[in-house]
mmCIF file of C-alpha atoms and ligand atoms in Angstrom:
data_model
loop_
_atom_site.group_PDB
_atom_site.id
_atom_site.type_symbol
_atom_site.label_atom_id
_atom_site.label_comp_id
_atom_site.label_asym_id
_atom_site.label_seq_id
_atom_site.Cartn_x
_atom_site.Cartn_y
_atom_site.Cartn_z
ATOM 1 C CA UNK A 1 0.068 0.044 -0.125
ATOM 2 C CA UNK A 2 0.966 3.572 -0.624
ATOM 3 C CA UNK A 3 -0.442 6.689 0.406
ATOM 4 C CA UNK A 4 0.343 10.226 -0.593
ATOM 5 C CA UNK A 5 -0.889 13.768 -0.545
ATOM 6 C CA UNK A 6 -1.043 16.286 -3.482
ATOM 7 C CA UNK A 7 0.419 19.483 -2.516
ATOM 8 C CA UNK A 8 0.003 22.750 -4.713
ATOM 9 C CA UNK A 9 -2.835 24.431 -6.441
ATOM 10 C CA UNK A 10 -5.259 22.882 -8.875
ATOM 11 C CA UNK A 11 -3.843 23.075 -12.507
ATOM 12 C CA UNK A 12 -0.390 23.970 -11.405
ATOM 13 C CA UNK A 13 2.620 21.660 -11.220
ATOM 14 C CA UNK A 14 2.347 20.018 -8.061
ATOM 15 C CA UNK A 15 4.245 17.538 -5.937
ATOM 16 C CA UNK A 16 3.401 14.493 -3.989
ATOM 17 C CA UNK A 17 4.196 14.107 -0.382
ATOM 18 C CA UNK A 18 4.792 10.251 0.828
ATOM 19 C CA UNK A 19 2.305 9.845 3.575
ATOM 20 C CA UNK A 20 2.258 6.057 4.390
ATOM 21 C CA UNK A 21 3.612 2.668 3.012
ATOM 22 C CA UNK A 22 3.202 -0.805 4.019
ATOM 23 C CA UNK A 23 4.083 -4.251 2.440
ATOM 24 C CA UNK A 24 3.711 -7.825 3.650
ATOM 25 C CA UNK A 25 3.492 -11.611 2.767
ATOM 26 C CA UNK A 26 0.224 -12.958 3.813
ATOM 27 C CA UNK A 27 -1.616 -16.278 3.418
ATOM 28 C CA UNK A 28 -4.683 -15.837 0.868
ATOM 29 C CA UNK A 29 -7.306 -16.116 3.685
ATOM 30 C CA UNK A 30 -5.669 -13.153 5.372
ATOM 31 C CA UNK A 31 -5.587 -10.655 2.512
ATOM 32 C CA UNK A 32 -8.880 -8.871 2.782
ATOM 33 C CA UNK A 33 -8.293 -8.090 6.652
ATOM 34 C CA UNK A 34 -5.052 -6.888 6.073
ATOM 35 C CA UNK A 35 -5.902 -4.730 2.927
ATOM 36 C CA UNK A 36 -8.454 -2.943 5.342
ATOM 37 C CA UNK A 37 -5.607 -2.491 8.057
ATOM 38 C CA UNK A 38 -3.578 -0.887 5.510
ATOM 39 C CA UNK A 39 -6.267 1.534 4.205
ATOM 40 C CA UNK A 40 -7.200 2.530 7.569
ATOM 41 C CA UNK A 41 -3.389 3.114 8.392
ATOM 42 C CA UNK A 42 -3.301 5.270 5.219
ATOM 43 C CA UNK A 43 -6.271 7.334 5.931
ATOM 44 C CA UNK A 44 -5.546 8.059 9.605
ATOM 45 C CA UNK A 45 -1.676 8.889 9.397
ATOM 46 C CA UNK A 46 -0.193 11.143 11.692
ATOM 47 C CA UNK A 47 1.893 12.626 8.804
ATOM 48 C CA UNK A 48 -1.147 14.079 7.043
ATOM 49 C CA UNK A 49 -4.404 13.349 4.973
ATOM 50 C CA UNK A 50 -3.705 11.031 2.054
ATOM 51 C CA UNK A 51 -5.757 11.979 -1.113
ATOM 52 C CA UNK A 52 -4.247 9.096 -3.319
ATOM 53 C CA UNK A 53 -4.196 5.549 -1.985
ATOM 54 C CA UNK A 54 -2.675 2.589 -4.112
ATOM 55 C CA UNK A 55 -2.993 -1.111 -3.087
ATOM 56 C CA UNK A 56 -1.320 -3.750 -5.051
ATOM 57 C CA UNK A 57 -1.837 -7.485 -4.592
ATOM 58 C CA UNK A 58 0.304 -9.921 -6.224
ATOM 59 C CA UNK A 59 0.151 -13.891 -5.716
ATOM 60 C CA UNK A 60 3.844 -15.271 -5.097
ATOM 61 C CA UNK A 61 5.499 -17.401 -7.808
ATOM 62 C CA UNK A 62 8.462 -18.097 -6.085
ATOM 63 C CA UNK A 63 8.844 -20.077 -2.839
ATOM 64 C CA UNK A 64 10.205 -17.549 -0.205
ATOM 65 C CA UNK A 65 13.612 -17.701 1.495
ATOM 66 C CA UNK A 66 13.393 -18.365 5.227
ATOM 67 C CA UNK A 67 15.419 -16.145 7.712
ATOM 68 C CA UNK A 68 15.738 -15.457 11.316
ATOM 69 C CA UNK A 69 14.861 -12.089 13.139
ATOM 70 C CA UNK A 70 17.576 -10.227 14.596
ATOM 71 C CA UNK A 71 17.892 -10.030 18.282
ATOM 72 C CA UNK A 72 16.397 -6.921 19.926
ATOM 73 C CA UNK A 73 18.204 -4.737 22.256
ATOM 74 C CA UNK A 74 17.147 -1.313 23.342
ATOM 75 C CA UNK A 75 19.991 1.196 23.998
ATOM 76 C CA UNK A 76 19.923 3.268 27.228
ATOM 77 C CA UNK A 77 19.373 6.887 26.009
ATOM 78 C CA UNK A 78 17.763 9.938 27.700
ATOM 79 C CA UNK A 79 18.016 12.857 25.086
ATOM 80 C CA UNK A 80 18.199 13.727 21.464
ATOM 81 C CA UNK A 81 21.782 14.622 21.103
ATOM 82 C CA UNK A 82 22.459 11.483 23.259
ATOM 83 C CA UNK A 83 20.418 9.191 20.458
ATOM 84 C CA UNK A 84 22.303 10.966 17.569
ATOM 85 C CA UNK A 85 25.608 10.304 19.314
ATOM 86 C CA UNK A 86 24.885 6.670 19.928
ATOM 87 C CA UNK A 87 23.904 6.160 16.650
ATOM 88 C CA UNK A 88 26.951 7.402 15.116
ATOM 89 C CA UNK A 89 29.225 5.379 17.535
ATOM 90 C CA UNK A 90 27.504 2.492 16.420
ATOM 91 C CA UNK A 91 27.842 3.085 12.836
ATOM 92 C CA UNK A 92 31.419 3.982 13.337
ATOM 93 C CA UNK A 93 32.122 0.939 15.071
ATOM 94 C CA UNK A 94 30.535 -0.950 11.994
ATOM 95 C CA UNK A 95 33.310 0.417 9.897
ATOM 96 C CA UNK A 96 30.905 3.272 8.280
ATOM 97 C CA UNK A 97 32.609 6.554 7.686
ATOM 98 C CA UNK A 98 31.484 9.725 8.887
ATOM 99 C CA UNK A 99 30.883 10.954 5.523
ATOM 100 C CA UNK A 100 28.607 8.033 4.793
ATOM 101 C CA UNK A 101 26.638 8.631 8.203
ATOM 102 C CA UNK A 102 26.623 12.350 7.110
ATOM 103 C CA UNK A 103 25.027 11.653 3.702
ATOM 104 C CA UNK A 104 22.307 9.499 5.510
ATOM 105 C CA UNK A 105 21.447 12.192 8.187
ATOM 106 C CA UNK A 106 20.982 14.843 5.632
ATOM 107 C CA UNK A 107 18.633 12.905 3.792
ATOM 108 C CA UNK A 108 16.636 12.279 6.677
ATOM 109 C CA UNK A 109 16.480 15.956 7.323
ATOM 110 C CA UNK A 110 15.111 16.653 3.979
ATOM 111 C CA UNK A 111 12.762 13.555 4.456
ATOM 112 C CA UNK A 112 10.254 12.737 1.713
ATOM 113 C CA UNK A 113 11.860 9.465 0.208
ATOM 114 C CA UNK A 114 9.471 6.744 -0.184
ATOM 115 C CA UNK A 115 11.930 4.146 0.052
ATOM 116 C CA UNK A 116 15.422 3.853 1.441
ATOM 117 C CA UNK A 117 18.732 5.302 0.198
ATOM 118 C CA UNK A 118 21.490 3.030 -0.660
ATOM 119 C CA UNK A 119 25.011 4.507 0.602
ATOM 120 C CA UNK A 120 28.389 3.097 0.196
ATOM 121 C CA UNK A 121 30.068 2.734 3.472
ATOM 122 C CA UNK A 122 33.497 4.372 2.760
ATOM 123 C CA UNK A 123 32.965 7.039 0.130
ATOM 124 C CA UNK A 124 29.376 7.822 0.999
ATOM 125 C CA UNK A 125 27.929 7.306 -2.601
ATOM 126 C CA UNK A 126 24.333 7.080 -3.343
ATOM 127 C CA UNK A 127 23.522 3.968 -5.516
ATOM 128 C CA UNK A 128 19.843 3.894 -5.742
ATOM 129 C CA UNK A 129 18.945 4.432 -9.657
ATOM 130 C CA UNK A 130 15.990 6.764 -8.619
ATOM 131 C CA UNK A 131 16.904 9.255 -5.812
ATOM 132 C CA UNK A 132 13.593 10.733 -5.322
ATOM 133 C CA UNK A 133 12.048 7.302 -4.395
ATOM 134 C CA UNK A 134 14.606 5.170 -2.912
ATOM 135 C CA UNK A 135 14.647 1.549 -2.878
ATOM 136 C CA UNK A 136 11.453 0.222 -1.360
ATOM 137 C CA UNK A 137 11.973 -3.416 0.511
ATOM 138 C CA UNK A 138 9.040 -5.695 -0.367
ATOM 139 C CA UNK A 139 7.948 -9.112 -0.194
ATOM 140 C CA UNK A 140 8.682 -9.932 3.392
ATOM 141 C CA UNK A 141 6.784 -11.277 6.182
ATOM 142 C CA UNK A 142 6.858 -13.510 9.212
ATOM 143 C CA UNK A 143 5.206 -16.819 9.718
ATOM 144 C CA UNK A 144 2.483 -17.305 12.252
ATOM 145 C CA UNK A 145 4.510 -19.320 14.653
ATOM 146 C CA UNK A 146 7.431 -16.599 14.846
ATOM 147 C CA UNK A 147 4.922 -13.672 14.968
ATOM 148 C CA UNK A 148 3.491 -15.339 18.219
ATOM 149 C CA UNK A 149 6.746 -16.203 19.517
ATOM 150 C CA UNK A 150 7.981 -12.497 18.897
ATOM 151 C CA UNK A 151 4.895 -11.185 20.472
ATOM 152 C CA UNK A 152 5.562 -12.879 23.655
ATOM 153 C CA UNK A 153 9.026 -11.724 23.871
ATOM 154 C CA UNK A 154 8.458 -8.280 22.733
ATOM 155 C CA UNK A 155 5.482 -8.159 25.454
ATOM 156 C CA UNK A 156 7.924 -8.727 28.185
ATOM 157 C CA UNK A 157 9.716 -5.616 27.410
ATOM 158 C CA UNK A 158 6.519 -3.550 26.766
ATOM 159 C CA UNK A 159 7.261 -3.104 23.088
ATOM 160 C CA UNK A 160 5.010 -5.510 21.302
ATOM 161 C CA UNK A 161 3.591 -3.035 18.575
ATOM 162 C CA UNK A 162 3.076 -3.295 14.802
ATOM 163 C CA UNK A 163 5.644 -0.738 14.380
ATOM 164 C CA UNK A 164 8.505 -2.667 16.149
ATOM 165 C CA UNK A 165 7.450 -5.982 14.546
ATOM 166 C CA UNK A 166 7.200 -4.461 11.019
ATOM 167 C CA UNK A 167 10.556 -2.732 11.395
ATOM 168 C CA UNK A 168 12.384 -5.723 12.996
ATOM 169 C CA UNK A 169 11.059 -7.883 9.948
ATOM 170 C CA UNK A 170 12.335 -5.430 7.453
ATOM 171 C CA UNK A 171 15.597 -5.016 9.190
ATOM 172 C CA UNK A 172 16.227 -8.646 9.195
ATOM 173 C CA UNK A 173 15.729 -8.967 5.494
ATOM 174 C CA UNK A 174 17.787 -5.935 4.944
ATOM 175 C CA UNK A 175 20.719 -7.234 6.808
ATOM 176 C CA UNK A 176 20.318 -10.887 5.416
ATOM 177 C CA UNK A 177 21.362 -9.129 2.036
ATOM 178 C CA UNK A 178 24.975 -10.239 1.507
ATOM 179 C CA UNK A 179 26.545 -6.814 0.631
ATOM 180 C CA UNK A 180 24.544 -4.665 3.198
ATOM 181 C CA UNK A 181 26.657 -3.835 6.545
ATOM 182 C CA UNK A 182 23.932 -1.957 8.425
ATOM 183 C CA UNK A 183 20.778 -0.022 8.345
ATOM 184 C CA UNK A 184 19.952 2.971 9.898
ATOM 185 C CA UNK A 185 16.273 4.116 10.305
ATOM 186 C CA UNK A 186 14.334 7.187 12.049
ATOM 187 C CA UNK A 187 10.521 6.963 11.387
ATOM 188 C CA UNK A 188 9.146 9.983 9.442
ATOM 189 C CA UNK A 189 6.101 9.843 11.885
ATOM 190 C CA UNK A 190 6.080 13.170 13.976
ATOM 191 C CA UNK A 191 5.139 11.377 17.369
ATOM 192 C CA UNK A 192 7.684 8.476 16.908
ATOM 193 C CA UNK A 193 11.126 9.261 18.050
ATOM 194 C CA UNK A 194 12.760 5.869 18.652
ATOM 195 C CA UNK A 195 14.751 4.655 15.645
ATOM 196 C CA UNK A 196 17.505 2.020 15.065
ATOM 197 C CA UNK A 197 20.422 0.689 13.664
ATOM 198 C CA UNK A 198 20.513 -3.043 12.442
ATOM 199 C CA UNK A 199 23.466 -5.035 11.411
ATOM 200 C CA UNK A 200 24.676 -8.584 11.379
ATOM 201 C CA UNK A 201 27.221 -7.679 14.096
ATOM 202 C CA UNK A 202 24.889 -6.282 16.925
ATOM 203 C CA UNK A 203 21.558 -7.274 15.686
ATOM 204 C CA UNK A 204 18.618 -4.696 15.926
ATOM 205 C CA UNK A 205 19.435 -1.943 18.224
ATOM 206 C CA UNK A 206 16.724 0.581 19.024
ATOM 207 C CA UNK A 207 17.691 3.765 19.910
ATOM 208 C CA UNK A 208 15.114 6.234 21.979
ATOM 209 C CA UNK A 209 15.216 9.959 21.082
ATOM 210 C CA UNK A 210 16.594 9.839 17.588
ATOM 211 C CA UNK A 211 14.832 12.977 16.959
ATOM 212 C CA UNK A 212 12.798 15.766 18.639
ATOM 213 C CA UNK A 213 8.959 14.965 19.059
ATOM 214 C CA UNK A 214 6.986 16.741 16.100
ATOM 215 C CA UNK A 215 9.596 16.347 13.634
ATOM 216 C CA UNK A 216 8.492 15.101 10.357
ATOM 217 C CA UNK A 217 11.947 14.263 9.273
ATOM 218 C CA UNK A 218 13.012 10.633 8.889
ATOM 219 C CA UNK A 219 14.070 7.987 6.645
ATOM 220 C CA UNK A 220 15.999 4.683 6.038
ATOM 221 C CA UNK A 221 19.600 4.183 4.843
ATOM 222 C CA UNK A 222 21.514 1.011 3.700
ATOM 223 C CA UNK A 223 25.070 0.830 4.126
ATOM 224 C CA UNK A 224 26.606 -1.189 1.369
ATOM 225 C CA UNK A 225 30.469 -2.531 1.232
ATOM 226 C CA UNK A 226 32.562 -0.160 -0.799
ATOM 227 C CA UNK A 227 33.044 -1.255 -4.569
ATOM 228 C CA UNK A 228 29.924 -3.474 -4.701
ATOM 229 C CA UNK A 229 27.464 -3.123 -7.507
ATOM 230 C CA UNK A 230 24.020 -2.326 -5.937
ATOM 231 C CA UNK A 231 21.855 -4.323 -8.835
ATOM 232 C CA UNK A 232 21.698 -7.555 -7.097
ATOM 233 C CA UNK A 233 21.012 -5.969 -3.641
ATOM 234 C CA UNK A 234 17.941 -3.962 -4.999
ATOM 235 C CA UNK A 235 16.724 -7.030 -6.887
ATOM 236 C CA UNK A 236 16.813 -8.951 -3.418
ATOM 237 C CA UNK A 237 15.448 -6.260 -1.251
ATOM 238 C CA UNK A 238 12.689 -5.543 -3.816
ATOM 239 C CA UNK A 239 11.578 -8.734 -5.392
ATOM 240 C CA UNK A 240 12.917 -11.841 -3.551
ATOM 241 C CA UNK A 241 10.236 -13.114 -1.233
ATOM 242 C CA UNK A 242 11.659 -13.729 2.522
ATOM 243 C CA UNK A 243 9.845 -14.960 5.449
ATOM 244 C CA UNK A 244 11.059 -14.475 9.106
ATOM 245 C CA UNK A 245 10.493 -18.052 10.737
ATOM 246 C CA UNK A 246 12.558 -17.870 13.925
ATOM 247 C CA UNK A 247 12.864 -15.367 16.504
ATOM 248 C CA UNK A 248 15.914 -14.463 18.333
ATOM 249 C CA UNK A 249 16.482 -13.509 21.897
ATOM 250 C CA UNK A 250 15.063 -9.896 23.180
ATOM 251 C CA UNK A 251 17.796 -8.426 25.534
ATOM 252 C CA UNK A 252 16.049 -5.798 27.078
ATOM 253 C CA UNK A 253 17.683 -2.361 27.769
ATOM 254 C CA UNK A 254 21.585 -2.310 27.729
ATOM 255 C CA UNK A 255 23.984 0.712 28.070
ATOM 256 C CA UNK A 256 25.951 1.556 25.078
ATOM 257 C CA UNK A 257 29.292 0.594 26.537
ATOM 258 C CA UNK A 258 27.835 -2.945 27.043
ATOM 259 C CA UNK A 259 27.336 -3.202 23.303
ATOM 260 C CA UNK A 260 30.129 -1.744 21.345
ATOM 261 C CA UNK A 261 33.948 -2.073 21.065
ATOM 262 C CA UNK A 262 35.775 0.229 23.725
ATOM 263 C CA UNK A 263 37.539 2.240 21.019
ATOM 264 C CA UNK A 264 34.288 4.053 19.713
ATOM 265 C CA UNK A 265 32.792 4.854 23.068
HETATM 266 N N1 WAQ B 301 11.484 0.026 2.286
HETATM 267 C C1 WAQ B 301 12.312 0.875 2.179
HETATM 268 N N2 WAQ B 301 12.234 1.979 3.063
HETATM 269 C C2 WAQ B 301 11.138 2.198 3.761
HETATM 270 C C3 WAQ B 301 10.046 1.118 3.722
HETATM 271 C C4 WAQ B 301 10.505 0.046 3.047
HETATM 272 N N3 WAQ B 301 9.632 -1.017 2.985
HETATM 273 N N4 WAQ B 301 9.153 1.526 4.483
HETATM 274 C C5 WAQ B 301 9.457 2.691 4.841
HETATM 275 N N5 WAQ B 301 10.766 3.487 4.514
HETATM 276 C C6 WAQ B 301 11.461 4.523 4.686
HETATM 277 C C7 WAQ B 301 10.916 5.588 4.209
HETATM 278 O O1 WAQ B 301 11.827 6.538 3.680
HETATM 279 C C8 WAQ B 301 10.336 6.106 5.353
HETATM 280 O O2 WAQ B 301 9.938 7.542 5.275
HETATM 281 C C9 WAQ B 301 10.993 5.938 6.586
HETATM 282 O O3 WAQ B 301 11.466 4.775 6.153
HETATM 283 C C10 WAQ B 301 10.571 5.625 7.702
HETATM 284 O O4 WAQ B 301 9.308 4.854 7.610
HETATM 285 O O5 WAQ B 301 11.897 -0.402 17.588
HETATM 286 O O6 WAQ B 301 7.962 3.546 11.479
HETATM 287 O O7 WAQ B 301 7.353 3.523 8.494
HETATM 288 O O8 WAQ B 301 10.796 1.107 18.069
HETATM 289 O O9 WAQ B 301 8.004 6.020 9.403
HETATM 290 C C11 WAQ B 301 11.014 1.980 13.830
HETATM 291 C C12 WAQ B 301 10.832 1.180 15.027
HETATM 292 C C13 WAQ B 301 9.911 2.507 12.993
HETATM 293 C C14 WAQ B 301 11.798 1.484 16.303
HETATM 294 C C15 WAQ B 301 10.274 2.996 11.862
HETATM 295 O O10 WAQ B 301 9.257 4.034 9.812
HETATM 296 C C16 WAQ B 301 11.402 0.758 17.326
HETATM 297 C C17 WAQ B 301 9.152 3.467 10.997
HETATM 298 P P1 WAQ B 301 8.428 4.691 8.731
HETATM 299 MG MG1 MG B 302 6.009 6.324 8.749
#
């Protein structure tokens, strides 16, 4: 599903603002229910009123690949400047350069990408072919058993929400791409200030206070190994069906120095 809002006066050149998007893999019997949930989401979104909603439903022709969910940890953090610092430290400790990190943050400030930016981890070069749109991760889901397990584990931490579950499934697919080192995400919802950094090394690290409340800026960036071609990665993210079928542990809240190498603290 994708929902947008047209800006500008009638009969003038106007632009579209991305309001909301959602995607998933579901059993045929669940499709109607999910579609009405997606439409409700589009029509009541905190980012604004959608005046154009598109829903696409496709039958899978390919058997999905099975992947595990990343382990979930929340990093202890009390302020917006603290949140930004923690995010940077984690990314630096994964070998992402400050040029690459700054490129991602500048895009987040601008906002309005419907998808994610693909950025090389050293030189900070953007690789997505359509830079207005970004790359939209699709064909991803979680099977019923894993969904139930995850609900129990997240409930223990008080974070069993659709937002967290959907972000975790997405990040698990993203990080399972061979050439992606890490993902950073800040929601574009003005009321949602927790973001995350996901990586094979540290799992899914939730970071509270990544932005100030009320800010509509946000986005996603995937950091690729320097020197790799993006085509195969983009094809994997957009087209290859992937299902999360096992759930890893949820570690609760940890201080940053319990997570990353000493050098970067
Ligand atoms: N593929 C690529 N990029 C996407 C996708 C997708 N399927 N969905 C969203 N984005 C990009 C797009 O640029 C959005 O503007 C941006 O990410 C933020 O999307 O554990 O809600 O849906 O508590 O606002 C993080 C949860 C929630 C943290 C993230 O993102 C936690 C969230 P949103
Ligand atoms: Mg959003």
